[in-house]
Amino acid sequence: MEDSLFSIQINGKEYSAKPSQTILQVAQEHNLFIPSICYHPNLGSIQTCDTCFVDVGGELARACTTKAEPGMVVDFQSGNVKDAQYEAMSRILKNHELYCTVCDNNNGNCVVHNTAEYLEIEHQKYQFEAKPYPADNSHPFYRYEPDQCILCGRCVEACQDLQVNETLTIDWGREVPRVIWDNDVPIDQSSCVSCGHCVTVCPCNALMEKSMLGEAGFLTGIPPKILEPMIDLTKEVEPGYKEIFAISEMEAAMRKNRIKRTKTVCTYCGVGCSFEIWTKGRHILKVEPQAEAPVNGISTCVKGKWGWDFVNSEERLTKPLIRKGNEFVEASWDEALNLIATKLKEIKEKDGPDAIGYIASSKCTNEENFLFQKFARAVMGTNNVDNCSRYCQSPATMGLMRTVGIGGDSGTMKDIEQSDLVIIVGANPAESHPVLATRIKRAHKLHGQKLAVVDIRKHELAERADLLLHPKPSTDLILLSAITKYILDQGWEDKEFIATRVNGFEKYVQLLEKFTMDYAVEATGLEKTELIQLAEMIHDAKSVCILWAMGVTQHMGATDTSTAISNLLLITGNYGRPGTGAYPLRGHNNVQGACDFGTMPAWLPGYEPVQDEKVRGRYETAWGAKLPEEPGFNNHQMVEGIHTGKIKAMYLFGEDMAIVDSNSNFVESRFEELEFFVVQDVFFTRTAQYADVVLPAAPSLEKDGTFTNTERRIQRLYQVFEPLGDSKPDWQIFQDLANRLGANWNYQHPSEIMAEAASLAPIFSGVSYERLEGFHSQIWPVNKDGSSTELLYTEKFAFPDGMARLHPVDWTPPFIAGEEFDLHLNNGRLLEHFHEGNMTYKSEGLTHKVPNPWVEISLELARERGIEDGSLVRLTSPYGEVEVRAIVTERVQGNELYLSMNTSEERKAVNRLTSSYHDKYTHTPNYKEAGVKMEVLEVKGEPPLPKVNYRFGNRIPQISVRVEDKWKREDFTPIPKLFESGGNEYGETNQAN
Amino acid sequence: MAKPIRQINKHVPNPVEEQAEALSDMLKAITDNREAIITSLDILKQLQDMGALTAIQSLLVKRNDVGAIAIGQINQPTMKHAIKNAMNAFKFFGSLEPEQVQSMIQSISGGLERFSETMQNGESKSIWKLSASLFNPEVRTSLTTMVEFLHGMGESIHQDQQPTQ
């Protein structure tokens, strides 16, 4: 696009500009500073602050909205521009008391401070006026102080159009406008999902993290009875703001010495948000997202923004523990590691290397997973190594490997954002992948993206969808295949794409014959028109992305359903172009990376088969060890192997398998049978109770490393804290243990481990810590020169002949528990908690919002069984029972229940109910195919979900902050108008600003 | 066979051991910084003798109360004036050109010499003589300077009185 560059004149000099750039963007690109308080690169123009007025050909114009045009003459140094900007800033300061030195937001990045200083504001032109509203401190994590609020609307824009939760508005109709939550309720009782966007974008201290208050500054902890007179005094005697700014700058500089800012990658879901963490000692001041973060920009969700208290929890494991009789006894690292080394060696010699199983962690870093599989393979001589993707995404991986060759997302979130049509099958991104969901919600709300959801539960995106299909559980494959067939029958397939890029078309079409509309209608319970509507939407869309998660993959036919998704995309030519592709949404921060770096029984790092002699040879040379040739056991087979006597010992890290594996009663009784069991974790988990040795590990904030998100994007995390107590980063523990077993490793830093992986696995060949510095990231396959592959399959598919493969699949009927178990039990995540909850329940604020798991019951079923919010019910399956309180909701229908899965309380844990049936190819458990019966134990009871939960809120959707309403106010005078009329009366009528 | 257990026997550090460890750490720090610590101790002793330490101690304990009183005192109109005046004075000195000030001070001291002579002599000139002095170039220079000074001051006063745009 080089040729479309043109030039404009700014302050008498020529600068290059791109089409559709605003004057402000051109200036910013050339490092020219135009004040712009309400403008934020992730939000765009809001037009409330008026500080960006510049002179364009003799007229005052907003730099943030005026597009650059060839030959344009811009000036922002002339007197009238200065006057206009001064007027705008003065209006802002009428709403904002400047007491910077004693303000917790005075950290060098306060937009209001920096702009006032830049404009050389000397005195308050208009007297500051307090607003007639008290501060809102109701929310556990942040506060709103109307007196400091400049009404710029950044928070509203972020809430309405970036996070798209639609909670915040500014009520311009009142005498004194302010930001309000829902219909003006306290923040805590609103529909606020606590994502933190508003706080992050606030250009001053009106919205602030409570963890910052009184903590960030040297003087901010001063009690109010001294602070308030001090502010009065300063204002009274102020020599002009210049001197005040000088002092506040000194103070801000001093803070930099005390406040440490460290870039990290979120430890929760697979979206891979990165941000700075601000800390003072071990106190976390705040999570500060940065516009330059490649995945999320300034976006976060409630967990990433606030859920870090677990790091300092008193329940952290800080010493190795050894089982002695009926208790665990604290031990030194030497004792613990020597015991493990002796025991593992003994069992290996007695029962062979394959008698030991190794479970890796999708929560830990790439380097740790790489080292762990190296330990299992090269030191211990077995391929019995697997990770928790077995519980979630292995079927998706396999479905994609069958058809397009790479088991990962086809593109990045950019593609999802720009797609014409997003189809979500069996996934709840608004709660499980919140920041990714914001991109879909934004595109759907603002840019005309179509959204279709196939789900049995009406989650947030289902509510927002243009088309919502609710098929009978476990019939997605039929639905997808029937739509594919319909598209073929209509001749809507992408013929050229199929002819040039796809193999196996004829055979596939033959086997698709049975999936007629009539069959689909009968099997899925959907109307024919609904199915056709989806087919038409696909046909009408120029680009389609399909996203799916556990609603597809945790079924007996999971791999085949994933394959059917990919087949549909191939038939319609929706691969290899921007805005297209298959997106299995990874659940944990590093599920993708754990698989990529080889903690899988059949694959070496980078998905090279262990059976391939040439590949093995490469590793054998590098590692100086003979590697086992046949694929080892996966998680499921290991647990079975304990029972059959094949597995005698296990080494597990960062995985609470006793809770997260299905049919947990069965899994636990297997663990009891182990001869020797090592568990390495941050907390004393339920699984740890079965261990012989428990090793204390360090969480992500206490180590260096990299995570790979759902987009295949590798990102660095930097160490924030020293490991707590005697805990250690997992990679150091593996190294210490391996060296006791004769490995002679000497890694000083995870970068050396990554360098080794990059030298061995071709898909990582250009990955290096230098290239990943700061917020830089790389998306594999990474070429030798370090370049990433954002969008896969643009030229060829990942098979030797470069052609994709249509893979015929048939439907697998789901597991039916029996007639007596008359209710279908669905289950899954919540926004506020993560996994078994051992991290998020350590946060008081998160627990305040969601203190318990609950079961959702439909209105019909509630009426039929006499159930209300708070009723206690017992759910019984053939495998166990749980007791949990009910919420009656329209999110579920008929006899379908939904049980939230985030708990480590065994009486409430869904996996007491799930079975040991699984996907036939990958052994992923069929978590989503449980049947239960329900008894009502108590009708009346405390509802499990408090009223301060966003689910009870009342959203107020609108586009942006409705600045037009501000402009319509009688007391508002546009700044250019003020200067046209001579300027004598300006400033007298500006209450609205 | 491993039944699940939750019981953790935590090694609670023996207080005596803990104390001994802390003591040895401190001893090491003291011996490493012997000179500095002895000097500091001496300073502390002096401060203790003059009662300064107890004063500081009470001040710290009651810092919020004392702070409130102090800020209350400072927050009086007279104090505010004093602070403002001090700052204005500071600004004033800052705005003067050092060379001009120097030449002015020199001329003043020259004037003072003559002034003190006159004082000692007790001499008083007749009106005639005084008006004759106007022909003296030195006196004229001095008077011109004074008049120009008055001019400048008057201009400033005028400007302040006019409404600003």
PDB file of N, CA and C in Angstrom, chain A residues 13-58:
ATOM      1  N   LYS A  13       5.591  21.714   8.332  1.00  0.00           N
ATOM      2  CA  LYS A  13       6.452  20.664   7.801  1.00  0.00           C
ATOM      3  C   LYS A  13       5.596  19.598   7.134  1.00  0.00           C
ATOM      4  N   GLU A  14       6.199  18.865   6.169  1.00  0.00           N
ATOM      5  CA  GLU A  14       5.457  17.820   5.470  1.00  0.00           C
ATOM      6  C   GLU A  14       5.585  16.495   6.226  1.00  0.00           C
ATOM      7  N   TYR A  15       4.465  15.791   6.353  1.00  0.00           N
ATOM      8  CA  TYR A  15       4.483  14.466   6.974  1.00  0.00           C
ATOM      9  C   TYR A  15       3.683  13.501   6.119  1.00  0.00           C
ATOM     10  N   SER A  16       4.130  12.232   6.094  1.00  0.00           N
ATOM     11  CA  SER A  16       3.412  11.244   5.294  1.00  0.00           C
ATOM     12  C   SER A  16       2.203  10.740   6.072  1.00  0.00           C
ATOM     13  N   ALA A  17       1.130  10.464   5.323  1.00  0.00           N
ATOM     14  CA  ALA A  17      -0.096   9.982   5.942  1.00  0.00           C
ATOM     15  C   ALA A  17      -0.670   8.863   5.100  1.00  0.00           C
ATOM     16  N   LYS A  18      -1.468   8.021   5.767  1.00  0.00           N
ATOM     17  CA  LYS A  18      -2.135   6.928   5.049  1.00  0.00           C
ATOM     18  C   LYS A  18      -3.608   7.273   4.916  1.00  0.00           C
ATOM     19  N   PRO A  19      -4.250   6.748   3.860  1.00  0.00           N
ATOM     20  CA  PRO A  19      -5.679   7.011   3.706  1.00  0.00           C
ATOM     21  C   PRO A  19      -6.435   6.530   4.949  1.00  0.00           C
ATOM     22  N   SER A  20      -7.457   7.204   5.300  1.00  0.00           N
ATOM     23  CA  SER A  20      -8.349   6.915   6.429  1.00  0.00           C
ATOM     24  C   SER A  20      -7.707   7.191   7.802  1.00  0.00           C
ATOM     25  N   GLN A  21      -6.487   7.687   7.796  1.00  0.00           N
ATOM     26  CA  GLN A  21      -5.900   8.103   9.077  1.00  0.00           C
ATOM     27  C   GLN A  21      -6.461   9.471   9.469  1.00  0.00           C
ATOM     28  N   THR A  22      -6.647   9.637  10.772  1.00  0.00           N
ATOM     29  CA  THR A  22      -7.046  10.965  11.221  1.00  0.00           C
ATOM     30  C   THR A  22      -5.794  11.817  11.426  1.00  0.00           C
ATOM     31  N   ILE A  23      -6.011  13.116  11.575  1.00  0.00           N
ATOM     32  CA  ILE A  23      -4.864  14.009  11.810  1.00  0.00           C
ATOM     33  C   ILE A  23      -4.120  13.576  13.066  1.00  0.00           C
ATOM     34  N   LEU A  24      -4.903  13.182  14.077  1.00  0.00           N
ATOM     35  CA  LEU A  24      -4.283  12.756  15.335  1.00  0.00           C
ATOM     36  C   LEU A  24      -3.396  11.532  15.126  1.00  0.00           C
ATOM     37  N   GLN A  25      -3.904  10.582  14.352  1.00  0.00           N
ATOM     38  CA  GLN A  25      -3.110   9.367  14.116  1.00  0.00           C
ATOM     39  C   GLN A  25      -1.837   9.683  13.339  1.00  0.00           C
ATOM     40  N   VAL A  26      -1.956  10.563  12.372  1.00  0.00           N
ATOM     41  CA  VAL A  26      -0.748  10.945  11.617  1.00  0.00           C
ATOM     42  C   VAL A  26       0.257  11.578  12.574  1.00  0.00           C
ATOM     43  N   ALA A  27      -0.232  12.501  13.397  1.00  0.00           N
ATOM     44  CA  ALA A  27       0.671  13.186  14.326  1.00  0.00           C
ATOM     45  C   ALA A  27       1.323  12.185  15.277  1.00  0.00           C
ATOM     46  N   GLN A  28       0.511  11.268  15.821  1.00  0.00           N
ATOM     47  CA  GLN A  28       1.063  10.292  16.769  1.00  0.00           C
ATOM     48  C   GLN A  28       2.110   9.408  16.111  1.00  0.00           C
ATOM     49  N   GLU A  29       1.845   9.045  14.855  1.00  0.00           N
ATOM     50  CA  GLU A  29       2.805   8.193  14.168  1.00  0.00           C
ATOM     51  C   GLU A  29       4.144   8.899  13.990  1.00  0.00           C
ATOM     52  N   HIS A  30       4.106  10.208  13.890  1.00  0.00           N
ATOM     53  CA  HIS A  30       5.350  10.960  13.721  1.00  0.00           C
ATOM     54  C   HIS A  30       5.815  11.592  15.027  1.00  0.00           C
ATOM     55  N   ASN A  31       5.286  11.054  16.123  1.00  0.00           N
ATOM     56  CA  ASN A  31       5.689  11.524  17.452  1.00  0.00           C
ATOM     57  C   ASN A  31       5.450  13.012  17.686  1.00  0.00           C
ATOM     58  N   LEU A  32       4.383  13.530  17.090  1.00  0.00           N
ATOM     59  CA  LEU A  32       3.981  14.902  17.398  1.00  0.00           C
ATOM     60  C   LEU A  32       2.866  14.804  18.422  1.00  0.00           C
ATOM     61  N   PHE A  33       2.942  15.601  19.466  1.00  0.00           N
ATOM     62  CA  PHE A  33       1.954  15.477  20.526  1.00  0.00           C
ATOM     63  C   PHE A  33       0.828  16.479  20.356  1.00  0.00           C
ATOM     64  N   ILE A  34      -0.362  15.957  20.112  1.00  0.00           N
ATOM     65  CA  ILE A  34      -1.571  16.785  20.145  1.00  0.00           C
ATOM     66  C   ILE A  34      -2.346  16.309  21.372  1.00  0.00           C
ATOM     67  N   PRO A  35      -2.735  17.203  22.265  1.00  0.00           N
ATOM     68  CA  PRO A  35      -3.486  16.749  23.440  1.00  0.00           C
ATOM     69  C   PRO A  35      -4.726  15.982  22.982  1.00  0.00           C
ATOM     70  N   SER A  36      -5.063  14.925  23.686  1.00  0.00           N
ATOM     71  CA  SER A  36      -6.212  14.110  23.268  1.00  0.00           C
ATOM     72  C   SER A  36      -6.610  13.242  24.454  1.00  0.00           C
ATOM     73  N   ILE A  37      -7.278  13.855  25.403  1.00  0.00           N
ATOM     74  CA  ILE A  37      -7.552  13.136  26.648  1.00  0.00           C
ATOM     75  C   ILE A  37      -8.533  11.996  26.453  1.00  0.00           C
ATOM     76  N   CYS A  38      -9.591  12.202  25.669  1.00  0.00           N
ATOM     77  CA  CYS A  38     -10.591  11.133  25.577  1.00  0.00           C
ATOM     78  C   CYS A  38     -10.248  10.114  24.508  1.00  0.00           C
ATOM     79  N   TYR A  39      -9.286  10.407  23.666  1.00  0.00           N
ATOM     80  CA  TYR A  39      -8.919   9.452  22.614  1.00  0.00           C
ATOM     81  C   TYR A  39      -8.023   8.362  23.185  1.00  0.00           C
ATOM     82  N   HIS A  40      -8.334   7.106  22.839  1.00  0.00           N
ATOM     83  CA  HIS A  40      -7.468   5.999  23.230  1.00  0.00           C
ATOM     84  C   HIS A  40      -7.336   5.093  22.011  1.00  0.00           C
ATOM     85  N   PRO A  41      -6.126   4.638  21.693  1.00  0.00           N
ATOM     86  CA  PRO A  41      -5.953   3.864  20.459  1.00  0.00           C
ATOM     87  C   PRO A  41      -6.867   2.642  20.387  1.00  0.00           C
ATOM     88  N   ASN A  42      -7.197   2.035  21.524  1.00  0.00           N
ATOM     89  CA  ASN A  42      -8.074   0.860  21.484  1.00  0.00           C
ATOM     90  C   ASN A  42      -9.557   1.234  21.449  1.00  0.00           C
ATOM     91  N   LEU A  43      -9.855   2.510  21.655  1.00  0.00           N
ATOM     92  CA  LEU A  43     -11.267   2.910  21.729  1.00  0.00           C
ATOM     93  C   LEU A  43     -11.680   3.790  20.562  1.00  0.00           C
ATOM     94  N   GLY A  44     -10.743   4.538  20.016  1.00  0.00           N
ATOM     95  CA  GLY A  44     -11.073   5.464  18.940  1.00  0.00           C
ATOM     96  C   GLY A  44     -11.533   6.801  19.480  1.00  0.00           C
ATOM     97  N   SER A  45     -12.206   7.566  18.610  1.00  0.00           N
ATOM     98  CA  SER A  45     -12.594   8.933  18.977  1.00  0.00           C
ATOM     99  C   SER A  45     -13.893   8.933  19.767  1.00  0.00           C
ATOM    100  N   ILE A  46     -13.917   9.750  20.794  1.00  0.00           N
ATOM    101  CA  ILE A  46     -15.121   9.852  21.611  1.00  0.00           C
ATOM    102  C   ILE A  46     -15.689  11.275  21.527  1.00  0.00           C
ATOM    103  N   GLN A  47     -14.818  12.246  21.299  1.00  0.00           N
ATOM    104  CA  GLN A  47     -15.199  13.649  21.058  1.00  0.00           C
ATOM    105  C   GLN A  47     -15.809  14.348  22.256  1.00  0.00           C
ATOM    106  N   THR A  48     -15.397  13.976  23.432  1.00  0.00           N
ATOM    107  CA  THR A  48     -15.945  14.652  24.605  1.00  0.00           C
ATOM    108  C   THR A  48     -14.992  15.673  25.204  1.00  0.00           C
ATOM    109  N   CYS A  49     -13.678  15.492  24.995  1.00  0.00           N
ATOM    110  CA  CYS A  49     -12.739  16.299  25.781  1.00  0.00           C
ATOM    111  C   CYS A  49     -12.383  17.618  25.097  1.00  0.00           C
ATOM    112  N   ASP A  50     -12.504  17.661  23.780  1.00  0.00           N
ATOM    113  CA  ASP A  50     -12.253  18.889  23.013  1.00  0.00           C
ATOM    114  C   ASP A  50     -10.829  19.429  23.129  1.00  0.00           C
ATOM    115  N   THR A  51      -9.910  18.635  23.654  1.00  0.00           N
ATOM    116  CA  THR A  51      -8.549  19.163  23.789  1.00  0.00           C
ATOM    117  C   THR A  51      -7.748  19.012  22.499  1.00  0.00           C
ATOM    118  N   CYS A  52      -8.301  18.317  21.510  1.00  0.00           N
ATOM    119  CA  CYS A  52      -7.488  18.036  20.326  1.00  0.00           C
ATOM    120  C   CYS A  52      -7.764  18.998  19.184  1.00  0.00           C
ATOM    121  N   PHE A  53      -8.434  20.109  19.472  1.00  0.00           N
ATOM    122  CA  PHE A  53      -8.702  21.055  18.387  1.00  0.00           C
ATOM    123  C   PHE A  53      -7.406  21.555  17.754  1.00  0.00           C
ATOM    124  N   VAL A  54      -7.405  21.519  16.417  1.00  0.00           N
ATOM    125  CA  VAL A  54      -6.257  22.045  15.676  1.00  0.00           C
ATOM    126  C   VAL A  54      -6.794  22.963  14.566  1.00  0.00           C
ATOM    127  N   ASP A  55      -5.925  23.687  13.979  1.00  0.00           N
ATOM    128  CA  ASP A  55      -6.316  24.584  12.900  1.00  0.00           C
ATOM    129  C   ASP A  55      -6.121  23.844  11.579  1.00  0.00           C
ATOM    130  N   VAL A  56      -7.227  23.653  10.854  1.00  0.00           N
ATOM    131  CA  VAL A  56      -7.143  23.004   9.551  1.00  0.00           C
ATOM    132  C   VAL A  56      -7.608  24.008   8.507  1.00  0.00           C
ATOM    133  N   GLY A  57      -6.676  24.538   7.755  1.00  0.00           N
ATOM    134  CA  GLY A  57      -7.002  25.531   6.738  1.00  0.00           C
ATOM    135  C   GLY A  57      -7.779  26.714   7.278  1.00  0.00           C
ATOM    136  N   GLY A  58      -7.426  27.151   8.470  1.00  0.00           N
ATOM    137  CA  GLY A  58      -8.059  28.340   9.024  1.00  0.00           C
ATOM    138  C   GLY A  58      -9.260  28.086   9.914  1.00  0.00           C
TER     139      GLY A  58
END
